[in-house]
Coordinates of C-alpha atoms in Angstrom, one line a residue:
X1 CA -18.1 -45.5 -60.3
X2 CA -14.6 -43.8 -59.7
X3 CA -11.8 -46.0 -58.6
X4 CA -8.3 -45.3 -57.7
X5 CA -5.6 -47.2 -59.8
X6 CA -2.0 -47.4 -58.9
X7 CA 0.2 -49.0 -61.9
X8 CA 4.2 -49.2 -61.9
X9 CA 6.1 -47.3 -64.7
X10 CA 9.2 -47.9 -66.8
X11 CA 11.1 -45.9 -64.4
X12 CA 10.0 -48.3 -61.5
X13 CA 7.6 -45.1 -59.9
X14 CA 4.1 -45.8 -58.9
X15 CA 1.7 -44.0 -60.8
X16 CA -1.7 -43.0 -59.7
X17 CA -4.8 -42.7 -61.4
X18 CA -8.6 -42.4 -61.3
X19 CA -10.4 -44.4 -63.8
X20 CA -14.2 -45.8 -64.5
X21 CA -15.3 -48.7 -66.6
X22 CA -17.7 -48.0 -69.6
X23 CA -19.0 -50.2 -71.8
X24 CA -16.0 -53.1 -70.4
X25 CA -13.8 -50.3 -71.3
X26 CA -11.2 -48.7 -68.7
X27 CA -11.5 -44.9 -69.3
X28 CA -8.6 -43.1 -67.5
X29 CA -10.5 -40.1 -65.7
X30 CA -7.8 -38.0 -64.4
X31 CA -3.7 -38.9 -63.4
X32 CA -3.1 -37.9 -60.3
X33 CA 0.9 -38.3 -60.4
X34 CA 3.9 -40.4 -59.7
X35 CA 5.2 -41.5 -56.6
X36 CA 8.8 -43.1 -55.8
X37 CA 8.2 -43.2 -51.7
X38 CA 5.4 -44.5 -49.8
X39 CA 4.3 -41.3 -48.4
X40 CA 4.7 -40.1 -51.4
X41 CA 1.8 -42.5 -52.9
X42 CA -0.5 -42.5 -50.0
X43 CA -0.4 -38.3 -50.8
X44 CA -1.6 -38.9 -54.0
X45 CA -4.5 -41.7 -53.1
X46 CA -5.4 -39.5 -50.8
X47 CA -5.7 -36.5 -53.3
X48 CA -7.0 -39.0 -55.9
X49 CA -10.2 -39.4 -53.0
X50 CA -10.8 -35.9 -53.4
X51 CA -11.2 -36.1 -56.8
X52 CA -13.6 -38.7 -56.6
X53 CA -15.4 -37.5 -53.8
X54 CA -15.7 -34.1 -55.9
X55 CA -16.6 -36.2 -59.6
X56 CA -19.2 -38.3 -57.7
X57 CA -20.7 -36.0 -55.2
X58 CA -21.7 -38.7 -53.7
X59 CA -21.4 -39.3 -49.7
X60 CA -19.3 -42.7 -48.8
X61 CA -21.8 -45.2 -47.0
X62 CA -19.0 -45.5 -44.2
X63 CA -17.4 -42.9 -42.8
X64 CA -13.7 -42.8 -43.1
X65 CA -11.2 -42.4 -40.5
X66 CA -9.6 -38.9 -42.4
X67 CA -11.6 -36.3 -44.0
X68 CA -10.0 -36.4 -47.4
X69 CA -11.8 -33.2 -48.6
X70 CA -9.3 -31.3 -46.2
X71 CA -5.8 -32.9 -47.3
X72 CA -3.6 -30.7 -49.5
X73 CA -0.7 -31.5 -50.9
X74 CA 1.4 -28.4 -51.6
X75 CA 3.4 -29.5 -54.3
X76 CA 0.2 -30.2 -56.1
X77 CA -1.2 -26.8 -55.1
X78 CA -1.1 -23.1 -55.8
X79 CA -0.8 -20.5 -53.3
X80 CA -3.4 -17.2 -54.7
X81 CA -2.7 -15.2 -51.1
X82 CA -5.1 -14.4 -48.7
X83 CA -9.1 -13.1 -47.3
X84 CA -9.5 -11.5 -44.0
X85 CA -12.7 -13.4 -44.0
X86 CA -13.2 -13.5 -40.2
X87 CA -13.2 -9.7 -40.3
X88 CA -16.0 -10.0 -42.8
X89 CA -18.0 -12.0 -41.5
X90 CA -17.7 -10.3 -37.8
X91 CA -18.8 -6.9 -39.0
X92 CA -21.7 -8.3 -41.0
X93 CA -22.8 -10.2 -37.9
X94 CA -22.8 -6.6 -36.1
X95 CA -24.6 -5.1 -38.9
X96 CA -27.4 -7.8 -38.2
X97 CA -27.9 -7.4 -34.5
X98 CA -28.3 -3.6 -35.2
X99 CA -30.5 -4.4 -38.2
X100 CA -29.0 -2.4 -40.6
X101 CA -29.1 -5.6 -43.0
X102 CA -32.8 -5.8 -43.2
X103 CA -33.7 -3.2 -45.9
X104 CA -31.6 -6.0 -48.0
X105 CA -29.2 -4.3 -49.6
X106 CA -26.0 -6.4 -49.9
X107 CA -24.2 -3.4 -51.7
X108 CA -24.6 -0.8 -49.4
X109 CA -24.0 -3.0 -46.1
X110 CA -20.9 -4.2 -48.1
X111 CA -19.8 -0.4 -48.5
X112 CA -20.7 0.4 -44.9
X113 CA -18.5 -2.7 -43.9
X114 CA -15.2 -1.8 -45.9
X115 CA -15.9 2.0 -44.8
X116 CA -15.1 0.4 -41.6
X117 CA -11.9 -1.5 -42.4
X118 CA -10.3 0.8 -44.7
X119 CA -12.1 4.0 -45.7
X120 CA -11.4 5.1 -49.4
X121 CA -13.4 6.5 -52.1
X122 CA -16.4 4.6 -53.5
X123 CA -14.3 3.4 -56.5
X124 CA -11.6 2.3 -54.2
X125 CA -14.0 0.2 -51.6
X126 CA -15.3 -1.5 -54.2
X127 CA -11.9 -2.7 -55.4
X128 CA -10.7 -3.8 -51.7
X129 CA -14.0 -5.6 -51.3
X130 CA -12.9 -7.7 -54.0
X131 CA -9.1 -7.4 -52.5
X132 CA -9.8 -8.4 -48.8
X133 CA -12.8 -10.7 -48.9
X134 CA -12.9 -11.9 -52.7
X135 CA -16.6 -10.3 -52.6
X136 CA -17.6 -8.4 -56.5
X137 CA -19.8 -5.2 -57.2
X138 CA -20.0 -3.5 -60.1
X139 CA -19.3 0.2 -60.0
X140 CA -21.9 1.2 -62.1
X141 CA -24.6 -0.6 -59.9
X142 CA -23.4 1.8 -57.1
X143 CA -24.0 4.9 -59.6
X144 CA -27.5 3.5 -60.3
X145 CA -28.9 3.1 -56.9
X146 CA -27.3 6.3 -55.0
X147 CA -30.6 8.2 -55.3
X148 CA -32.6 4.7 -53.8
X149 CA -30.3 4.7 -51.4
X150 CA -30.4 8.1 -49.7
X151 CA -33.9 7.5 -49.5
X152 CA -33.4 5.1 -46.8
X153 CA -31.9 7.2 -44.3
X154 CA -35.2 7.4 -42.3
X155 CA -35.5 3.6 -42.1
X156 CA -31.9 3.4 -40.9
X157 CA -32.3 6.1 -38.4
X158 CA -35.3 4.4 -36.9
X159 CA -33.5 1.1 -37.3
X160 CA -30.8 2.6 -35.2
X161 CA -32.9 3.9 -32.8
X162 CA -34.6 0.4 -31.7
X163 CA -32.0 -0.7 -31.0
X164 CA -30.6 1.6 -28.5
X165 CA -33.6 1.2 -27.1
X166 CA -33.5 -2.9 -26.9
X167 CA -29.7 -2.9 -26.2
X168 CA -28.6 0.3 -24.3
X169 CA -31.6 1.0 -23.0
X170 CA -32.3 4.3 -24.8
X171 CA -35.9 5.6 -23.3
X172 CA -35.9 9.4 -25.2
X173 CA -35.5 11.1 -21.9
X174 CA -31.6 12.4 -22.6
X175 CA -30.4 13.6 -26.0
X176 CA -27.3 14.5 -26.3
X177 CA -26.6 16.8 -29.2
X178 CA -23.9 19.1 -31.3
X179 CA -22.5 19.9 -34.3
X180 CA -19.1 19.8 -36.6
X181 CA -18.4 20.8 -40.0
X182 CA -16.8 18.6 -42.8
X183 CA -15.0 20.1 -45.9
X184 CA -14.5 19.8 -50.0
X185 CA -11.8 19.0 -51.4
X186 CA -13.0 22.0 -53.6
X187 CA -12.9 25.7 -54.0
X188 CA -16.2 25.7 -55.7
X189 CA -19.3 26.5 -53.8
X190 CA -23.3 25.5 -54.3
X191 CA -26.6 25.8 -52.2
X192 CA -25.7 22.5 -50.0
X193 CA -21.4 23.5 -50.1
X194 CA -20.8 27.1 -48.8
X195 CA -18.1 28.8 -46.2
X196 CA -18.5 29.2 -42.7
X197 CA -16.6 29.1 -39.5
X198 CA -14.8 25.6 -40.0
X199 CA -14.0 23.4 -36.9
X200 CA -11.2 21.9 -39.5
X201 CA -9.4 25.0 -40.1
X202 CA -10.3 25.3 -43.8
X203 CA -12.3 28.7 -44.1
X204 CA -11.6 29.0 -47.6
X205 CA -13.1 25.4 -48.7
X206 CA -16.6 24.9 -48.9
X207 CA -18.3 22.5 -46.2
X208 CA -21.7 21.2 -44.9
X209 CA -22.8 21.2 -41.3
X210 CA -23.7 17.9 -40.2
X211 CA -25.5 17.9 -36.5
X212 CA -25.5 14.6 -34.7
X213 CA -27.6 12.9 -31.6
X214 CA -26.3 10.7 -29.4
X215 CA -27.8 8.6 -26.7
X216 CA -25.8 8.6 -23.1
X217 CA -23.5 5.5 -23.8
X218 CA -22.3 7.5 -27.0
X219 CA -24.6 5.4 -29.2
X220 CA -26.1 7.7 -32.6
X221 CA -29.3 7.4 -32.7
X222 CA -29.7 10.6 -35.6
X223 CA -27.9 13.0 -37.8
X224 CA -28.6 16.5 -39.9
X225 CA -27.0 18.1 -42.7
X226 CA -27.5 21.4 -43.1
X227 CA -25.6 24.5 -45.9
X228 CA -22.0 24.9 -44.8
X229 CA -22.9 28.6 -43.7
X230 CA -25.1 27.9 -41.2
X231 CA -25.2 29.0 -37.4
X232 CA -24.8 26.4 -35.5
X233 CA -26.9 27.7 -32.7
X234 CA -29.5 27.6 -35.9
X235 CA -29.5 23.9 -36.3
X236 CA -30.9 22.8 -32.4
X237 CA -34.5 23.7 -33.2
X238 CA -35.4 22.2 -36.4
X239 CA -33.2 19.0 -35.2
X240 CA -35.2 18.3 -32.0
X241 CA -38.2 19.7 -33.4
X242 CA -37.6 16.6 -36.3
X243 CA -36.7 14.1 -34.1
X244 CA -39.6 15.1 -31.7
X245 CA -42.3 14.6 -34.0
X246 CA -40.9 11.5 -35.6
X247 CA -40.9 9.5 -32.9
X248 CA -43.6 11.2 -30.9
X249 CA -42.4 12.2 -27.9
X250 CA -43.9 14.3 -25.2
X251 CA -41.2 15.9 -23.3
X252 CA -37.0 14.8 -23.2
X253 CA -33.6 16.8 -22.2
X254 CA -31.2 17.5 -24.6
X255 CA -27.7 18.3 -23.3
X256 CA -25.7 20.7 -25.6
X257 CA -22.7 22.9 -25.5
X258 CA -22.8 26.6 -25.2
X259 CA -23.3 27.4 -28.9
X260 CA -26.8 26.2 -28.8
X261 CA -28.0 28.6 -26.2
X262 CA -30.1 31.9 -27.1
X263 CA -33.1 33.6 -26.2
X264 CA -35.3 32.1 -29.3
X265 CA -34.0 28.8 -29.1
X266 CA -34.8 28.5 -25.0
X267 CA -38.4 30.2 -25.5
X268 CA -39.0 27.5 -28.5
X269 CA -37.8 24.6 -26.4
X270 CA -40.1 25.3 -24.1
X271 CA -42.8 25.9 -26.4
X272 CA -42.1 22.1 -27.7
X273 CA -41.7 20.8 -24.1
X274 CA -38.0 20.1 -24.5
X275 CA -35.8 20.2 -21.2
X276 CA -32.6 21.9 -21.9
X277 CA -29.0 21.5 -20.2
X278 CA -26.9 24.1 -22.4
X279 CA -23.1 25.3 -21.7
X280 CA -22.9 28.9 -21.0
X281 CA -20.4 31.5 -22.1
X282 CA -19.9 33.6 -18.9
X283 CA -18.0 36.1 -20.9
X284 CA -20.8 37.3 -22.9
X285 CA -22.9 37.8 -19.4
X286 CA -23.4 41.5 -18.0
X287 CA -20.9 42.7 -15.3
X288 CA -23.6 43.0 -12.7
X289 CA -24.1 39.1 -13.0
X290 CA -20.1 38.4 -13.4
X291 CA -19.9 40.5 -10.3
X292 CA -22.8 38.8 -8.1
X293 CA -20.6 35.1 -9.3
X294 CA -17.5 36.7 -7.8
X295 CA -19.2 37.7 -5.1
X296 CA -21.3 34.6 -3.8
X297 CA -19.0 31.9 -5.1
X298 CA -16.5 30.2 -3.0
X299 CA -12.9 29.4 -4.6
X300 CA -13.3 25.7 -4.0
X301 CA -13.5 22.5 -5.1
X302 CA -16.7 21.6 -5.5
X303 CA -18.6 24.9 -4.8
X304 CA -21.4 25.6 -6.7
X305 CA -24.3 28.6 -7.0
X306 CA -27.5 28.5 -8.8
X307 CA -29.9 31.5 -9.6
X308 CA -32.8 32.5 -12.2
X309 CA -31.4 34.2 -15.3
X310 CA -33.5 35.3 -19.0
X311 CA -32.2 31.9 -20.3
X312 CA -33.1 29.3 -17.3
X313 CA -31.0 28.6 -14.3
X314 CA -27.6 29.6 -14.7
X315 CA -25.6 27.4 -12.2
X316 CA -21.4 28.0 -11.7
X317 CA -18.9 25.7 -10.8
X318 CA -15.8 26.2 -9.5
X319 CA -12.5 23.8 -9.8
X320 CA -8.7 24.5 -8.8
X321 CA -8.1 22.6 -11.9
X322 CA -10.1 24.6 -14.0
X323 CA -8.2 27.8 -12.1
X324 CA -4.6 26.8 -13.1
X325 CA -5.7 25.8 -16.9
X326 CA -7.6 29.0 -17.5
X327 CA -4.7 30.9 -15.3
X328 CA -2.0 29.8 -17.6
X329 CA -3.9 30.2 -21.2
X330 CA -4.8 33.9 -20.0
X331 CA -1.2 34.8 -18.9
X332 CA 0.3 33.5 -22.5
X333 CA -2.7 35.9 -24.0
X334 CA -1.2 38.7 -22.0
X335 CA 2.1 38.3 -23.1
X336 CA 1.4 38.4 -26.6
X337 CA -1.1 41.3 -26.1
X338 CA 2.1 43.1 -24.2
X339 CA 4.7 42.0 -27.2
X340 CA 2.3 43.0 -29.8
X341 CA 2.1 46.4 -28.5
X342 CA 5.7 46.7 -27.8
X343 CA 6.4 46.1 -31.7
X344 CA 3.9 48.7 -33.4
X345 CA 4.9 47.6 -36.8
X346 CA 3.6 44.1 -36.0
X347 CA 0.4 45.4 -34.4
X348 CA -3.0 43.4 -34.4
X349 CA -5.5 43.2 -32.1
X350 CA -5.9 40.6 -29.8
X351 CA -8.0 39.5 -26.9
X352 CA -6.7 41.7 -24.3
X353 CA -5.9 44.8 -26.7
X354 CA -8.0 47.3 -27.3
X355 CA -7.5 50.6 -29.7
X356 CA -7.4 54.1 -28.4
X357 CA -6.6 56.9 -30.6
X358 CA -5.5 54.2 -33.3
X359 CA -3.1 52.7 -30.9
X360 CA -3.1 49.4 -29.1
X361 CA -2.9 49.1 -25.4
X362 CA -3.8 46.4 -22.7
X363 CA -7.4 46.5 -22.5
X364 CA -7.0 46.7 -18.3
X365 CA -11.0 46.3 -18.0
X366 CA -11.3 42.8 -19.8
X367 CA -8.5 41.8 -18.1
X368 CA -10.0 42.1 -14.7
X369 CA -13.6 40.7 -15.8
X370 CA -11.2 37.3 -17.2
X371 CA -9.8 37.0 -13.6
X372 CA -13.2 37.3 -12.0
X373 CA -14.2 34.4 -14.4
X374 CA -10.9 32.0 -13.9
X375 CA -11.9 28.0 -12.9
X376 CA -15.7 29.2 -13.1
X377 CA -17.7 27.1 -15.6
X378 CA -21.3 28.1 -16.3
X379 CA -24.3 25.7 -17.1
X380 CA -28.0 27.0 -18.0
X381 CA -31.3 24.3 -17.5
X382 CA -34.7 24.3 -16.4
X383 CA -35.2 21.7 -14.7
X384 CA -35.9 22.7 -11.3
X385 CA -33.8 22.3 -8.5
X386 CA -36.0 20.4 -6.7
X387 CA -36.3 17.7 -9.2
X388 CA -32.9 17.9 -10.7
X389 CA -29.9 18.6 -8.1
X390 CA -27.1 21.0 -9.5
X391 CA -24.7 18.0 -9.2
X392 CA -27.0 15.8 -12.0
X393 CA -26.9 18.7 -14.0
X394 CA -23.3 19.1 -14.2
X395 CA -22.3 15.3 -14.6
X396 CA -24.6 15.3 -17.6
X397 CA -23.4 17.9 -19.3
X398 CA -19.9 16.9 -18.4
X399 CA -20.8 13.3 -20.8
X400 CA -21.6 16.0 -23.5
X401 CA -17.9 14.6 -24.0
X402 CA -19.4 11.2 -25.4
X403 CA -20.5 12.9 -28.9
X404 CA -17.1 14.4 -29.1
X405 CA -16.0 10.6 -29.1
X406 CA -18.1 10.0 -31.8
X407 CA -17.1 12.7 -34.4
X408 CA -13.5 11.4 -33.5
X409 CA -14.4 7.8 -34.6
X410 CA -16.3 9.4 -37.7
X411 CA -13.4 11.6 -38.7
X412 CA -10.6 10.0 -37.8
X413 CA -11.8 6.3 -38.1
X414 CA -13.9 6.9 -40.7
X415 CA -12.5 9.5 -42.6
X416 CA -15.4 11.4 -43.1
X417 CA -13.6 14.1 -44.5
X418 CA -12.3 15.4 -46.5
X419 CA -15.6 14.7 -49.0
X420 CA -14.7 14.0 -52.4
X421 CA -18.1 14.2 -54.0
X422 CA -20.0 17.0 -55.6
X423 CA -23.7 16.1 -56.2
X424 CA -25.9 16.6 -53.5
X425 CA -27.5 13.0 -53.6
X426 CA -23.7 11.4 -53.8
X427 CA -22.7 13.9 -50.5
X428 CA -26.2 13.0 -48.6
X429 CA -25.2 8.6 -49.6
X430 CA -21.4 9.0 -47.9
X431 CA -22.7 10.1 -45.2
X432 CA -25.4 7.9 -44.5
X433 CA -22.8 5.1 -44.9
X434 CA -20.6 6.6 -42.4
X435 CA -23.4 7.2 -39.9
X436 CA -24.3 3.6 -40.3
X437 CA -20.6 2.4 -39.8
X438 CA -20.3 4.8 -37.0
X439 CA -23.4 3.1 -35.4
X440 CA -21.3 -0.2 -36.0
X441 CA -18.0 0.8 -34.7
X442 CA -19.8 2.6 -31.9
X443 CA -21.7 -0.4 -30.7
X444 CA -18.2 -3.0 -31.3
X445 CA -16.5 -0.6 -29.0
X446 CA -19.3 -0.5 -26.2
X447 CA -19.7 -3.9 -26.2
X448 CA -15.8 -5.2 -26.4
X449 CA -14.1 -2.5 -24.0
X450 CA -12.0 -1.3 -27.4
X451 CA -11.4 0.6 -29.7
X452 CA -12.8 0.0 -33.5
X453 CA -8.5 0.5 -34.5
X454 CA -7.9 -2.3 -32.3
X455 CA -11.0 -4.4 -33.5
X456 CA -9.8 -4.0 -37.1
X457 CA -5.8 -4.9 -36.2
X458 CA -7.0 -7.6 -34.5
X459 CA -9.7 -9.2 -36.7
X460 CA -7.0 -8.8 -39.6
X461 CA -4.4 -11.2 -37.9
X462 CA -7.3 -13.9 -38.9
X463 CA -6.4 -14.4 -42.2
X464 CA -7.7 -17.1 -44.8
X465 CA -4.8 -18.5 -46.8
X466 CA -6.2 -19.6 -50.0
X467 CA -4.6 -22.4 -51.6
X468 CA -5.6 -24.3 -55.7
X469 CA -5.4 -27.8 -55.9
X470 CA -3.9 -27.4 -59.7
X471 CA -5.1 -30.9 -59.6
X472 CA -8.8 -30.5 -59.3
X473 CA -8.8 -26.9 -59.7
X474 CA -10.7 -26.3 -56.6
X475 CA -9.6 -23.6 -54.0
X476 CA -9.4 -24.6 -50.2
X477 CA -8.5 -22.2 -47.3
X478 CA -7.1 -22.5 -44.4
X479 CA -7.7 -20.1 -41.8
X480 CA -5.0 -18.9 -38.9
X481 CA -5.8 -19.8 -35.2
X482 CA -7.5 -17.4 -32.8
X483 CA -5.4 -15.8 -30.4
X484 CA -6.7 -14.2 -26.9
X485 CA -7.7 -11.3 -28.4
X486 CA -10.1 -12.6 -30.9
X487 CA -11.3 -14.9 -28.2
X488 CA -12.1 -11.4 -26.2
X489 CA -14.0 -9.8 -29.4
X490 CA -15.9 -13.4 -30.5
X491 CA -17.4 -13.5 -26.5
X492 CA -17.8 -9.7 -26.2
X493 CA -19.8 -9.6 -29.7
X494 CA -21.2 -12.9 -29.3
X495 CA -19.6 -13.6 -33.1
X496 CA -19.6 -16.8 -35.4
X497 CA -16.1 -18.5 -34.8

């Protein structure tokens, strides 16, 4: 049995030790210190407790008055810095009420979760993951599983997917759907990296075309890569098509902007039963149908027509709003088309030129087809009137908006690009992470009101200091108060606190 022994020294200080008997022998165990004050001693009985409590491991039959296992003396301590454990331990809880822990991979949710806090390359997160929660991987463990991994993505997608259902209420009848590109930091090209038309403004880098589903709150419920050169009006089909089958649904709507729409793609939605609710480019229509909107629709707020076209039900809105935007971007078009062809030695051809006899002048003709057209917005479906009013159809493709949120968080938030990695299996794993953090950050921000940024800020005002007892050798932490913030996140996310 430990006991504490306090013995005066030459100097007249008190000197504090803990000792046992063995054998009618006093064996000194560990000195504490030396103490010239009364505080000064009772802080070093009181860390001589600790040291007992942690060489016995034994519980005291009577319960103490102070809980010596949480006094530290700073002069017999070392400060190492600090965890943002809270932060931790808040985004794992959100990975497990999606679910995304229960393939049981610690690894990967850890990447996912750092992904979140501070995106960086794979090297990178595994050193912050030791940096900002004190949590150790070994690099060549992430190397080693990449091709396991990948292989989850179906899981995860259906994981995903349950719970949109159980928490948003996601019942398969609205899909909202579109596309974006992502880029190399390469010049080099292969069959998954290629050119194409580049959302990012980088034609001249390689990129993939990743296609992504959302439900109606914004939630991902699925994703797509596809060759950087593909059409994006070529992805819809074999998306839906996928998505369809797997989780074997008879007939849903998916809401998609006016890239999607096309004479093959509307005949093989309705093959597959698939409702459709598509943007339409009213430039590209014949003049006989601009001419018939002109005609029939009234210049107000509000005022809407709806007749049969090739591709469905092509319904036109009209807004004042919409009038002045459109007004203003085609007058600045004119005035560059008129500058240009006032400077012949700086001649290129723009919207509203045209080239006659290897000169440019105003093409007059699309000019006045663009002023038929201005604060008109088109929409194709069908859904029938009588089941689906004009109005529905317009507010839901007007939350088409909601997947533009998301790429935001993912390429922004997220950094999803520019991608680093140049194996297919390595590009295929960074994006499954970043579609299971976006899934994360997407449901934190539903749930709380907030954005992720202001989740992360937050969370990392909750920091751990970590403090050795140079004594005992053990670390204790002490972690920072909540403020009203925190308190807002912890009830919104239903977190451990």
């Amino acid at each position: 049995m430990y006991k504490i022994r306090v013995v005066r020294t030459s100097s007249g200080a008190s000197a504090v030790q803990v000792i046992r008997y063995e054998n009618r022998k006093r064996i000194v165990y560990k000195h504490i210190g030396s103490a010239h004050t009364s505080d000064d001693l009772q802080a070093l009985k009181d860390i001589a407790k600790c040291v007992i409590d942690e060489a016995s491991k034994q519980l005291a039959l009577f319960e103490s008055g102070k809980k010596s296992n949480k006094f530290i003396s700073l002069e017999q301590s070392e400060f190492l810095g600090v965890h943002y454990l809270f932060l931790y331990e808040s985004l794992s809880c959100v990975c497990r009420q999606i679910g995304l822990d229960s393939v049981g991979n610690k690894f990967l949710m850890d990447l996912v979760i750092i992904r979140i806090v501070e995106p960086a390359s794979k090297v990178r997160s595994i050193e912050l993951l030791e940096e900002y929660f004190g949590i150790r991987h070994r690099r060549q463990n992430y190397y080693k599983s990449i091709h396991d991994w990948v292989d989850l993505k179906s899981n995860f997608e259906n994981i995903i997917t349950a719970f949109a259902q159980k928490e948003y209420g996601f019942d398969y009848n609205l899909v909202f759907y579109d596309v974006t590109t992502l880029y190399f930091e390469t010049f080099k090209a292969d069959e998954l990296r290629d050119t194409g038309f580049s959302k990012d403004n980088k034609p001249k880098q390689p990129q993939v075309v990743v296609a992504l589903m959302v439900t109606k709150d914004g939630f991902p419920i699925g994703y797509k890569v596809f060759n950087g050169s593909t059409f994006e009006g070529h992805t819809l089909i074999p998306v839906i098509a996928s998505f369809k089958n797997k989780h074997q649904i008879n007939h849903f709507t998916v809401v998609a902007d006016a890239a999607m729409i096309s004479a093959e793609n509307v005949r093989e939605l309705l093959e597959s039963g698939v409702h459709y609710i598509v943007g339409a480019r009213l430039g590209n229509l014949s003049g006989k149908i601009i001419n018939k909107i002109d005609k029939e629709l009234k210049r107000e707020d509000g005022s809407l027509i709806r007749f049969k076209t090739d591709n469905g039900d092509l319904i036109c809105s009209f807004s004042s709003l919409r009038y002045r935007k459109d007004e203003y971007e085609m007058k600045k078009q004119i005035e560059r088309a008129q500058q240009t062809i006032a400077q012949p030695s700086k001649a290129k051809k723009l919207k509203f030129t045209k080239s006659i006899n290897q000169n440019l002048v105003l093409n007059e003709g699309l000019i006045e087809k663009n002023k038929k057209l201005l604060g008109i917005k088109g929409y194709y479906t069908d859904l029938q009137q009588e089941d689906v009013p004009s109005s529905t159809i317009i507010d839901r493709y007007h939350e088409l908006y909601k997947i533009e949120q998301a790429f935001r968080i993912s390429k922004h938030d997220l950094r999803t690009r520019p991608i680093f990695h140049y194996k297919e299996p390595a590009v295929q794993l960074h994006l499954l992470i970043c579609f299971m953090a976006l899934a994360a950050s997407k449901h934190i921000e539903l749930k709380s009101g907030k954005s992720i940024k202001s989740f992360i800020n937050a969370s990392k005002k909750v920091q751990d200091a970590r403090m050795l007892n140079l004594i005992t050798q053990k670390e204790s932490r002490i972690r920072s108060k909540y403020d009203a913030q925190i308190t807002h996140f912890i009830e919104k996310l239903s977190l451990p606190h």
